[in-house]
mmCIF file of C-alpha atoms and ligand atoms in Angstrom:
data_model
loop_
_atom_site.group_PDB
_atom_site.id
_atom_site.type_symbol
_atom_site.label_atom_id
_atom_site.label_comp_id
_atom_site.label_asym_id
_atom_site.label_seq_id
_atom_site.Cartn_x
_atom_site.Cartn_y
_atom_site.Cartn_z
ATOM 1 C CA MET A 21 -42.336 40.072 -2.902
ATOM 2 C CA LYS A 22 -41.124 39.144 0.940
ATOM 3 C CA ILE A 23 -40.608 35.806 1.861
ATOM 4 C CA THR A 24 -40.301 34.102 5.331
ATOM 5 C CA ARG A 25 -37.595 32.451 6.741
ATOM 6 C CA LYS A 26 -38.430 29.148 6.799
ATOM 7 C CA GLN A 27 -39.995 29.925 2.833
ATOM 8 C CA PHE A 28 -36.586 30.926 2.375
ATOM 9 C CA MET A 29 -34.808 27.522 4.306
ATOM 10 C CA LYS A 30 -37.670 25.292 1.783
ATOM 11 C CA THR A 31 -36.968 26.454 -1.547
ATOM 12 C CA ALA A 32 -33.074 26.923 -1.119
ATOM 13 C CA THR A 33 -32.877 22.931 0.083
ATOM 14 C CA LEU A 34 -35.559 21.912 -3.001
ATOM 15 C CA ALA A 35 -32.754 24.272 -5.160
ATOM 16 C CA ALA A 36 -29.985 21.829 -3.873
ATOM 17 C CA ALA A 37 -31.507 18.535 -4.065
ATOM 18 C CA VAL A 38 -31.905 16.396 -7.158
ATOM 19 C CA PRO A 39 -34.804 16.649 -9.181
ATOM 20 C CA PHE A 40 -36.576 13.740 -8.716
ATOM 21 C CA LEU A 41 -35.216 10.101 -6.414
ATOM 22 C CA PRO A 42 -35.711 6.997 -7.529
ATOM 23 C CA SER A 43 -37.557 4.602 -5.415
ATOM 24 C CA LEU A 44 -35.593 2.576 -2.893
ATOM 25 C CA VAL A 45 -34.630 -0.010 -5.038
ATOM 26 C CA ARG A 46 -32.799 -3.055 -2.684
ATOM 27 C CA LEU A 47 -29.926 -3.964 -4.469
ATOM 28 C CA SER A 48 -28.262 -7.515 -5.142
ATOM 29 C CA GLU A 49 -25.122 -8.119 -3.147
ATOM 30 C CA ALA A 50 -24.311 -9.334 -6.954
ATOM 31 C CA GLN A 51 -22.706 -7.046 -9.477
ATOM 32 C CA VAL A 52 -24.887 -4.151 -10.468
ATOM 33 C CA LYS A 53 -24.470 -2.430 -14.338
ATOM 34 C CA SER A 54 -25.706 0.240 -15.742
ATOM 35 C CA LYS A 55 -25.567 2.011 -18.891
ATOM 36 C CA ASN A 56 -26.797 5.471 -19.772
ATOM 37 C CA SER A 57 -25.396 6.275 -23.171
ATOM 38 C CA ALA A 58 -25.030 5.004 -26.557
ATOM 39 C CA THR A 59 -21.359 4.704 -26.710
ATOM 40 C CA SER A 60 -18.300 2.741 -24.501
ATOM 41 C CA GLU A 61 -16.235 5.608 -24.425
ATOM 42 C CA THR A 62 -18.811 7.861 -21.938
ATOM 43 C CA SER A 63 -20.872 4.549 -20.230
ATOM 44 C CA THR A 64 -20.874 4.267 -16.745
ATOM 45 C CA GLN A 65 -20.894 1.356 -14.404
ATOM 46 C CA ILE A 66 -21.448 1.106 -10.807
ATOM 47 C CA HIS A 67 -19.977 -2.125 -9.639
ATOM 48 C CA VAL A 68 -21.314 -3.012 -5.730
ATOM 49 C CA LYS A 69 -19.924 -5.894 -3.640
ATOM 50 C CA THR A 70 -20.034 -6.628 -0.099
ATOM 51 C CA VAL A 71 -17.124 -8.538 0.964
ATOM 52 C CA GLU A 72 -16.050 -10.235 4.488
ATOM 53 C CA LEU A 73 -12.851 -8.761 6.033
ATOM 54 C CA ARG A 74 -11.475 -10.960 8.743
ATOM 55 C CA LEU A 75 -10.403 -9.765 11.901
ATOM 56 C CA LYS A 76 -6.285 -10.688 13.067
ATOM 57 C CA HIS A 77 -8.000 -10.279 16.669
ATOM 58 C CA ALA A 78 -11.096 -10.390 17.949
ATOM 59 C CA TRP A 79 -11.583 -6.616 18.080
ATOM 60 C CA THR A 80 -13.664 -4.722 21.528
ATOM 61 C CA LEU A 81 -14.432 -1.620 22.099
ATOM 62 C CA SER A 82 -16.380 -0.823 25.274
ATOM 63 C CA ARG A 83 -19.403 -0.985 23.312
ATOM 64 C CA ASN A 84 -19.472 -4.167 21.419
ATOM 65 C CA THR A 85 -16.938 -7.513 19.785
ATOM 66 C CA SER A 86 -16.337 -8.278 16.240
ATOM 67 C CA THR A 87 -13.884 -11.208 14.747
ATOM 68 C CA LEU A 88 -15.414 -10.318 10.913
ATOM 69 C CA LYS A 89 -16.703 -7.086 9.319
ATOM 70 C CA ASN A 90 -19.049 -7.044 6.434
ATOM 71 C CA ASN A 91 -17.789 -4.000 3.901
ATOM 72 C CA VAL A 92 -18.779 -2.204 0.576
ATOM 73 C CA PHE A 93 -16.781 -1.796 -2.621
ATOM 74 C CA VAL A 94 -17.823 0.285 -5.017
ATOM 75 C CA ARG A 95 -16.041 0.093 -8.573
ATOM 76 C CA LEU A 96 -17.182 3.377 -10.307
ATOM 77 C CA GLU A 97 -16.291 3.252 -14.511
ATOM 78 C CA ARG A 98 -16.032 5.411 -17.211
ATOM 79 C CA GLU A 99 -13.755 6.557 -20.137
ATOM 80 C CA GLY A 100 -12.019 3.592 -19.179
ATOM 81 C CA ILE A 101 -11.177 4.409 -16.144
ATOM 82 C CA SER A 102 -11.907 2.021 -12.861
ATOM 83 C CA ALA A 103 -11.914 3.947 -9.442
ATOM 84 C CA TRP A 104 -12.526 2.277 -5.937
ATOM 85 C CA GLY A 105 -14.724 3.125 -2.897
ATOM 86 C CA GLU A 106 -15.475 1.273 0.367
ATOM 87 C CA ALA A 107 -18.053 1.516 2.721
ATOM 88 C CA ALA A 108 -17.430 0.114 6.331
ATOM 89 C CA PRO A 109 -21.594 0.146 7.261
ATOM 90 C CA ASN A 110 -21.109 1.029 11.522
ATOM 91 C CA VAL A 111 -24.188 -0.110 14.091
ATOM 92 C CA ARG A 112 -22.608 2.929 15.964
ATOM 93 C CA TYR A 113 -24.936 5.111 13.244
ATOM 94 C CA ASP A 114 -27.224 2.591 12.385
ATOM 95 C CA GLU A 115 -25.836 1.204 9.326
ATOM 96 C CA THR A 116 -26.140 -2.103 8.520
ATOM 97 C CA VAL A 117 -25.379 -3.982 4.763
ATOM 98 C CA ASP A 118 -28.413 -3.978 3.661
ATOM 99 C CA SER A 119 -29.157 -0.115 4.002
ATOM 100 C CA THR A 120 -25.805 1.142 2.729
ATOM 101 C CA LEU A 121 -26.488 -0.970 -0.582
ATOM 102 C CA ASN A 122 -29.881 0.490 -0.806
ATOM 103 C CA THR A 123 -28.139 4.315 -0.094
ATOM 104 C CA ILE A 124 -25.905 3.690 -3.251
ATOM 105 C CA GLN A 125 -28.729 2.774 -5.438
ATOM 106 C CA GLN A 126 -30.934 6.132 -4.167
ATOM 107 C CA ALA A 127 -27.222 7.833 -5.328
ATOM 108 C CA ARG A 128 -26.636 6.466 -8.036
ATOM 109 C CA PRO A 129 -28.622 8.742 -10.911
ATOM 110 C CA ILE A 130 -26.658 11.279 -10.190
ATOM 111 C CA PHE A 131 -23.311 9.703 -11.203
ATOM 112 C CA GLU A 132 -25.218 8.137 -13.977
ATOM 113 C CA ARG A 133 -26.284 11.515 -15.860
ATOM 114 C CA GLU A 134 -23.756 13.852 -14.283
ATOM 115 C CA SER A 135 -19.934 15.186 -15.354
ATOM 116 C CA TRP A 136 -17.626 13.575 -12.731
ATOM 117 C CA TRP A 137 -14.923 16.665 -13.569
ATOM 118 C CA HIS A 138 -18.183 18.577 -11.330
ATOM 119 C CA PHE A 139 -17.003 16.756 -8.701
ATOM 120 C CA ALA A 140 -17.064 19.078 -5.782
ATOM 121 C CA GLN A 141 -21.274 19.650 -6.852
ATOM 122 C CA ILE A 142 -21.596 15.909 -7.446
ATOM 123 C CA SER A 143 -20.907 15.347 -3.394
ATOM 124 C CA ASP A 144 -22.835 18.643 -2.357
ATOM 125 C CA GLN A 145 -26.227 17.234 -4.027
ATOM 126 C CA VAL A 146 -25.344 13.671 -2.907
ATOM 127 C CA ALA A 147 -25.355 15.118 0.711
ATOM 128 C CA ALA A 148 -27.900 17.325 0.161
ATOM 129 C CA THR A 149 -30.323 14.591 -1.760
ATOM 130 C CA ILE A 150 -29.234 11.509 1.044
ATOM 131 C CA HIS A 151 -29.272 11.929 4.892
ATOM 132 C CA HIS A 152 -28.255 8.537 6.024
ATOM 133 C CA ASP A 153 -25.856 5.873 5.725
ATOM 134 C CA SER A 154 -22.675 8.520 4.948
ATOM 135 C CA CYS A 155 -20.101 4.931 5.107
ATOM 136 C CA ALA A 156 -22.287 4.932 1.561
ATOM 137 C CA LYS A 157 -21.276 8.011 0.561
ATOM 138 C CA ALA A 158 -18.105 8.145 1.372
ATOM 139 C CA ALA A 159 -17.677 4.796 -0.701
ATOM 140 C CA LEU A 160 -19.011 6.737 -3.611
ATOM 141 C CA ASN A 161 -17.145 10.097 -2.461
ATOM 142 C CA ILE A 162 -13.632 8.090 -2.529
ATOM 143 C CA ALA A 163 -14.317 6.610 -5.822
ATOM 144 C CA LEU A 164 -15.206 9.585 -7.431
ATOM 145 C CA TYR A 165 -12.082 11.379 -5.793
ATOM 146 C CA ASP A 166 -9.846 8.279 -7.559
ATOM 147 C CA TRP A 167 -11.345 8.545 -10.907
ATOM 148 C CA VAL A 168 -10.450 12.060 -11.272
ATOM 149 C CA ALA A 169 -7.410 11.884 -10.438
ATOM 150 C CA LYS A 170 -6.023 9.017 -12.362
ATOM 151 C CA LYS A 171 -7.911 11.035 -15.056
ATOM 152 C CA LEU A 172 -5.732 13.458 -14.135
ATOM 153 C CA GLY A 173 -2.840 10.845 -13.892
ATOM 154 C CA VAL A 174 -1.597 12.612 -10.307
ATOM 155 C CA PRO A 175 -1.835 11.161 -7.264
ATOM 156 C CA LEU A 176 -4.994 12.363 -5.028
ATOM 157 C CA TYR A 177 -2.460 14.286 -2.329
ATOM 158 C CA GLN A 178 -0.666 16.008 -5.646
ATOM 159 C CA MET A 179 -4.577 16.903 -6.694
ATOM 160 C CA LEU A 180 -5.529 18.437 -2.912
ATOM 161 C CA GLY A 181 -2.343 19.770 -3.127
ATOM 162 C CA LEU A 182 -0.152 18.414 -0.424
ATOM 163 C CA ASP A 183 3.319 17.240 0.347
ATOM 164 C CA PRO A 184 3.574 13.617 0.837
ATOM 165 C CA THR A 185 6.451 14.365 3.275
ATOM 166 C CA LYS A 186 4.735 15.733 5.473
ATOM 167 C CA THR A 187 2.286 13.178 6.568
ATOM 168 C CA PRO A 188 2.084 12.045 10.272
ATOM 169 C CA VAL A 189 2.878 8.809 12.254
ATOM 170 C CA THR A 190 -0.355 6.614 12.772
ATOM 171 C CA THR A 191 -1.262 4.949 16.152
ATOM 172 C CA PHE A 192 -1.522 1.540 16.185
ATOM 173 C CA SER A 193 -4.469 0.464 18.223
ATOM 174 C CA ILE A 194 -4.986 -2.003 20.908
ATOM 175 C CA GLY A 195 -8.880 -3.365 21.345
ATOM 176 C CA ILE A 196 -9.779 -4.083 24.735
ATOM 177 C CA ASP A 197 -9.128 -7.784 26.024
ATOM 178 C CA THR A 198 -7.117 -9.463 29.192
ATOM 179 C CA PRO A 199 -4.168 -7.582 29.807
ATOM 180 C CA GLU A 200 -2.014 -10.540 28.367
ATOM 181 C CA ILE A 201 -3.070 -10.692 25.559
ATOM 182 C CA MET A 202 -2.999 -6.754 25.443
ATOM 183 C CA GLN A 203 0.383 -6.957 26.696
ATOM 184 C CA GLN A 204 1.119 -9.167 23.658
ATOM 185 C CA LYS A 205 -0.660 -6.716 21.334
ATOM 186 C CA VAL A 206 1.333 -3.743 22.565
ATOM 187 C CA ARG A 207 4.661 -6.324 21.570
ATOM 188 C CA GLU A 208 3.435 -6.873 18.282
ATOM 189 C CA ALA A 209 3.047 -3.233 17.767
ATOM 190 C CA GLY A 210 6.929 -3.148 18.106
ATOM 191 C CA GLU A 211 6.734 -0.842 15.104
ATOM 192 C CA PHE A 212 4.846 2.065 15.657
ATOM 193 C CA PRO A 213 6.233 4.786 17.999
ATOM 194 C CA VAL A 214 2.596 5.787 19.885
ATOM 195 C CA LEU A 215 -0.243 3.300 20.695
ATOM 196 C CA LYS A 216 -3.589 4.154 20.923
ATOM 197 C CA ILE A 217 -5.371 1.981 23.664
ATOM 198 C CA LYS A 218 -9.017 1.156 23.892
ATOM 199 C CA VAL A 219 -10.633 1.335 27.458
ATOM 200 C CA GLY A 220 -14.209 1.928 29.239
ATOM 201 C CA LEU A 221 -15.456 -0.946 29.444
ATOM 202 C CA LYS A 222 -13.605 -2.382 32.639
ATOM 203 C CA ASP A 223 -10.885 -2.448 34.910
ATOM 204 C CA ASP A 224 -9.243 1.092 33.142
ATOM 205 C CA GLU A 225 -6.416 1.347 35.406
ATOM 206 C CA GLU A 226 -5.656 -3.066 35.431
ATOM 207 C CA ILE A 227 -5.200 -2.386 31.853
ATOM 208 C CA ILE A 228 -2.984 0.792 31.692
ATOM 209 C CA ARG A 229 -0.520 -0.791 34.229
ATOM 210 C CA ALA A 230 0.017 -3.561 32.368
ATOM 211 C CA ILE A 231 0.324 -2.203 29.654
ATOM 212 C CA ARG A 232 3.140 0.411 30.978
ATOM 213 C CA LYS A 233 4.965 -2.782 32.427
ATOM 214 C CA VAL A 234 5.935 -3.640 29.063
ATOM 215 C CA SER A 235 5.947 -0.422 27.297
ATOM 216 C CA SER A 236 6.962 2.859 27.708
ATOM 217 C CA LYS A 237 5.505 4.456 24.305
ATOM 218 C CA PRO A 238 3.375 7.552 24.646
ATOM 219 C CA LEU A 239 -0.125 6.405 24.867
ATOM 220 C CA ARG A 240 -3.519 7.620 23.210
ATOM 221 C CA VAL A 241 -6.759 6.696 24.978
ATOM 222 C CA ASP A 242 -9.760 6.156 23.200
ATOM 223 C CA ALA A 243 -12.882 5.290 26.166
ATOM 224 C CA ASN A 244 -15.016 5.188 22.957
ATOM 225 C CA GLU A 245 -18.308 7.344 25.176
ATOM 226 C CA GLY A 246 -17.614 4.324 27.739
ATOM 227 C CA TRP A 247 -17.834 6.318 31.372
ATOM 228 C CA LYS A 248 -21.047 7.224 32.480
ATOM 229 C CA SER A 249 -20.373 9.941 34.879
ATOM 230 C CA LYS A 250 -19.174 13.564 34.292
ATOM 231 C CA GLU A 251 -17.092 12.681 38.380
ATOM 232 C CA GLU A 252 -16.174 9.384 36.601
ATOM 233 C CA ALA A 253 -14.602 10.674 33.622
ATOM 234 C CA VAL A 254 -12.535 12.951 35.719
ATOM 235 C CA LYS A 255 -11.102 10.576 38.145
ATOM 236 C CA LYS A 256 -10.422 8.764 35.253
ATOM 237 C CA ILE A 257 -8.151 11.388 33.206
ATOM 238 C CA ASN A 258 -6.566 12.721 35.954
ATOM 239 C CA TRP A 259 -5.292 9.199 36.770
ATOM 240 C CA MET A 260 -4.599 8.656 33.471
ATOM 241 C CA ALA A 261 -2.564 12.307 33.088
ATOM 242 C CA THR A 262 0.057 10.375 35.969
ATOM 243 C CA GLN A 263 0.566 7.415 33.491
ATOM 244 C CA GLY A 264 1.995 9.079 30.412
ATOM 245 C CA ILE A 265 -1.111 9.333 28.458
ATOM 246 C CA GLU A 266 -1.138 12.051 25.377
ATOM 247 C CA PHE A 267 -4.720 12.482 25.485
ATOM 248 C CA VAL A 268 -8.125 11.349 26.081
ATOM 249 C CA GLU A 269 -10.709 10.626 23.257
ATOM 250 C CA GLN A 270 -14.444 10.428 23.401
ATOM 251 C CA PRO A 271 -14.591 10.161 27.547
ATOM 252 C CA MET A 272 -18.589 10.311 27.623
ATOM 253 C CA PRO A 273 -21.303 9.561 25.453
ATOM 254 C CA ALA A 274 -22.025 11.775 22.610
ATOM 255 C CA SER A 275 -24.965 13.484 23.367
ATOM 256 C CA MET A 276 -22.960 14.556 27.000
ATOM 257 C CA ILE A 277 -21.621 17.433 25.529
ATOM 258 C CA GLU A 278 -21.869 19.971 28.747
ATOM 259 C CA GLU A 279 -20.942 17.538 31.135
ATOM 260 C CA THR A 280 -17.849 17.711 28.685
ATOM 261 C CA ARG A 281 -17.329 20.430 29.055
ATOM 262 C CA TRP A 282 -17.238 20.117 33.267
ATOM 263 C CA VAL A 283 -15.162 17.691 32.654
ATOM 264 C CA ARG A 284 -12.513 19.538 30.360
ATOM 265 C CA GLU A 285 -12.432 22.153 33.411
ATOM 266 C CA ARG A 286 -11.190 20.171 35.450
ATOM 267 C CA VAL A 287 -8.456 17.650 33.430
ATOM 268 C CA LYS A 288 -5.175 18.447 32.653
ATOM 269 C CA LEU A 289 -5.094 16.501 29.658
ATOM 270 C CA PRO A 290 -6.523 17.420 25.651
ATOM 271 C CA LEU A 291 -9.698 15.777 24.789
ATOM 272 C CA ILE A 292 -10.735 14.232 21.788
ATOM 273 C CA ALA A 293 -13.909 14.280 20.270
ATOM 274 C CA ASP A 294 -14.860 11.358 18.137
ATOM 275 C CA GLU A 295 -18.479 9.952 18.377
ATOM 276 C CA ALA A 296 -19.845 13.279 18.694
ATOM 277 C CA VAL A 297 -18.604 14.477 15.599
ATOM 278 C CA LEU A 298 -19.684 13.518 12.823
ATOM 279 C CA SER A 299 -19.707 16.237 9.788
ATOM 280 C CA ALA A 300 -18.996 19.939 9.582
ATOM 281 C CA ALA A 301 -22.161 20.625 11.230
ATOM 282 C CA ASP A 302 -20.988 19.476 14.092
ATOM 283 C CA ILE A 303 -17.892 21.024 15.148
ATOM 284 C CA PRO A 304 -19.520 24.494 16.735
ATOM 285 C CA LYS A 305 -21.292 23.198 19.337
ATOM 286 C CA LEU A 306 -18.179 21.310 20.454
ATOM 287 C CA VAL A 307 -15.917 24.380 20.755
ATOM 288 C CA GLY A 308 -14.853 24.809 24.579
ATOM 289 C CA ALA A 309 -15.783 20.855 25.455
ATOM 290 C CA PHE A 310 -12.809 19.496 23.648
ATOM 291 C CA ASP A 311 -9.592 20.404 22.196
ATOM 292 C CA GLY A 312 -9.692 18.541 19.235
ATOM 293 C CA ILE A 313 -11.708 16.142 16.859
ATOM 294 C CA ASN A 314 -11.400 12.940 15.127
ATOM 295 C CA ILE A 315 -12.461 12.736 11.902
ATOM 296 C CA LYS A 316 -13.490 9.893 9.603
ATOM 297 C CA LEU A 317 -13.947 9.383 6.133
ATOM 298 C CA MET A 318 -17.065 6.969 7.095
ATOM 299 C CA LYS A 319 -18.664 9.818 9.597
ATOM 300 C CA ALA A 320 -18.451 12.464 7.299
ATOM 301 C CA GLY A 321 -19.268 10.737 3.900
ATOM 302 C CA GLY A 322 -16.130 11.075 1.876
ATOM 303 C CA ILE A 323 -13.545 12.941 1.493
ATOM 304 C CA HIS A 324 -15.157 16.591 0.043
ATOM 305 C CA GLU A 325 -16.840 16.735 3.704
ATOM 306 C CA ALA A 326 -13.564 16.045 5.536
ATOM 307 C CA LEU A 327 -11.818 18.487 3.827
ATOM 308 C CA ARG A 328 -14.591 21.140 5.495
ATOM 309 C CA MET A 329 -14.706 20.022 8.689
ATOM 310 C CA ILE A 330 -9.918 20.465 8.690
ATOM 311 C CA GLU A 331 -10.774 23.712 6.815
ATOM 312 C CA LEU A 332 -13.961 24.626 9.827
ATOM 313 C CA ALA A 333 -11.535 22.877 12.827
ATOM 314 C CA ARG A 334 -8.852 24.757 12.236
ATOM 315 C CA ALA A 335 -10.560 28.293 11.715
ATOM 316 C CA PHE A 336 -12.380 26.952 15.511
ATOM 317 C CA HIS A 337 -8.064 26.268 16.537
ATOM 318 C CA LEU A 338 -8.952 22.882 17.566
ATOM 319 C CA LYS A 339 -6.453 19.714 16.913
ATOM 320 C CA ILE A 340 -7.231 17.367 13.727
ATOM 321 C CA MET A 341 -6.888 13.348 13.933
ATOM 322 C CA LEU A 342 -7.620 11.280 11.302
ATOM 323 C CA GLY A 343 -9.306 8.333 12.158
ATOM 324 C CA CYS A 344 -10.581 5.046 10.627
ATOM 325 C CA MET A 345 -13.346 2.559 11.246
ATOM 326 C CA ILE A 346 -12.304 -1.642 10.260
ATOM 327 C CA GLU A 347 -11.376 -0.989 6.598
ATOM 328 C CA SER A 348 -9.353 -2.050 4.137
ATOM 329 C CA SER A 349 -6.608 -0.307 2.052
ATOM 330 C CA VAL A 350 -8.846 1.417 -0.303
ATOM 331 C CA GLY A 351 -10.875 3.320 2.873
ATOM 332 C CA ILE A 352 -7.341 3.601 4.637
ATOM 333 C CA THR A 353 -5.383 4.749 1.593
ATOM 334 C CA ALA A 354 -8.109 7.526 0.843
ATOM 335 C CA ALA A 355 -7.702 8.992 4.165
ATOM 336 C CA ALA A 356 -4.077 8.703 4.253
ATOM 337 C CA HIS A 357 -3.843 11.236 1.319
ATOM 338 C CA LEU A 358 -5.436 13.994 3.643
ATOM 339 C CA SER A 359 -3.076 13.088 6.465
ATOM 340 C CA PRO A 360 -0.104 15.948 5.572
ATOM 341 C CA LEU A 361 -3.508 17.832 6.849
ATOM 342 C CA VAL A 362 -4.026 17.118 10.254
ATOM 343 C CA ASP A 363 -1.968 16.370 13.730
ATOM 344 C CA TYR A 364 -2.547 12.964 14.015
ATOM 345 C CA ALA A 365 -3.623 10.040 12.563
ATOM 346 C CA ASP A 366 -4.939 6.990 13.605
ATOM 347 C CA LEU A 367 -4.727 5.119 10.589
ATOM 348 C CA ASP A 368 -4.464 1.015 10.867
ATOM 349 C CA GLY A 369 -7.837 -0.247 10.133
ATOM 350 C CA ASN A 370 -6.532 -2.347 7.448
ATOM 351 C CA LEU A 371 -3.590 -4.245 10.275
ATOM 352 C CA LEU A 372 -5.979 -5.062 11.984
ATOM 353 C CA ILE A 373 -7.323 -7.365 8.981
ATOM 354 C CA SER A 374 -5.572 -10.571 7.417
ATOM 355 C CA ASN A 375 -7.424 -10.503 4.337
ATOM 356 C CA ASP A 376 -7.337 -7.055 2.871
ATOM 357 C CA PRO A 377 -7.540 -7.039 -0.817
ATOM 358 C CA PHE A 378 -5.681 -3.973 -1.723
ATOM 359 C CA LYS A 379 -1.949 -2.735 -1.198
ATOM 360 C CA GLY A 380 -1.800 0.673 -0.860
ATOM 361 C CA VAL A 381 -0.133 3.453 1.905
ATOM 362 C CA ARG A 382 2.296 1.610 3.570
ATOM 363 C CA VAL A 383 3.843 2.147 7.424
ATOM 364 C CA ARG A 384 7.357 2.545 8.084
ATOM 365 C CA ASN A 385 7.794 3.405 11.596
ATOM 366 C CA GLY A 386 4.808 4.239 12.129
ATOM 367 C CA LYS A 387 5.046 6.930 9.435
ATOM 368 C CA LEU A 388 2.329 6.723 6.890
ATOM 369 C CA ILE A 389 3.709 6.561 3.673
ATOM 370 C CA LEU A 390 1.673 7.537 0.439
ATOM 371 C CA PRO A 391 1.375 5.496 -2.991
ATOM 372 C CA LYS A 392 2.475 7.372 -5.597
ATOM 373 C CA ARG A 393 0.341 6.027 -8.585
ATOM 374 C CA PRO A 394 -1.928 8.237 -10.226
ATOM 375 C CA GLY A 395 -4.982 8.264 -7.895
ATOM 376 C CA LEU A 396 -5.704 6.947 -4.678
ATOM 377 C CA GLY A 397 -2.832 4.751 -5.573
ATOM 378 C CA VAL A 398 -4.172 1.426 -4.557
ATOM 379 C CA THR A 399 -3.992 -2.043 -6.229
ATOM 380 C CA GLY A 400 -6.102 -4.900 -5.803
ATOM 381 C CA SER A 401 -9.250 -5.968 -6.964
ATOM 382 C CA VAL A 402 -12.822 -7.524 -5.162
HETATM 383 MG MG1 MG B 529 -12.848 6.598 18.898
#
């Protein structure tokens, strides 16, 4: 029997998807528990809690300003082991706390019925079933990896076959503010050998000049899609090249890939994609337009997809940065465990908040120091 390509794709999608989906149930913010087994030994509990994280400084990018961030924490429990995950909903990707809670609820049956030793297949099953709120998938996926590594009694980096001494230094990010306050933030970041400067709103040259008055450190610049024309981007990037800038992240809107390709032919600084690359499927179309990609667990939907992105980016000879949203030490530590695989780290989201409920990865003179405890190795609770 011959089948058409369309029929083949439909069959393949159905085979990858779970046989049924629960109706969307709106979660309350209170803990949600479920038990799918008669014995406490194998009972599964999925706790979900939203926590308000407070930023030390108002956080301004080219697109918005925030002083608070509501993140959703997940705790998976089975066989006496408790594991943590975190979701940082981001308006840029149409994610809210409510949509994140709903997506976690949608994925719940998969976690209730599957063996967590099949963590790679669970990750693929979740990805095939749910196509939105990647931060919710990230929370569940991080917790799943934490659980498996704890069960094995090894730190996550060891489960992944990585040398913890090979972590890169992380940049410290300076959000947009008045030149005086940005200079103050640069002074406060004394420990970090490389800084990432947010631009793309206004007065980019004034900001860089002000920072250069107080620091001669290498700088990386993130325009967060702020430059709207290719001519403006070329002009700004070529000026940045005279100021000791290492590379420029996402100069133009994510959709303007062809324009970015045009820009890249006219500038010397490397260009790194961030908003233009969410998961592995986005990578091939960026080749030639960018020199590297910024992978974030929240965009990718967790560790499983982030690892796939690292492999694919390497195959295309792209540089790799590991970045983050505003996250507590749960999300940041999870990403830090992958960092021996990448060229650059921008894992400072936990350092920008004043009430981190967890402790995990530490930073010494900019270098990421991974915890040696099993799993993510984070301590704390919400
Ligand atoms: Mg960025």
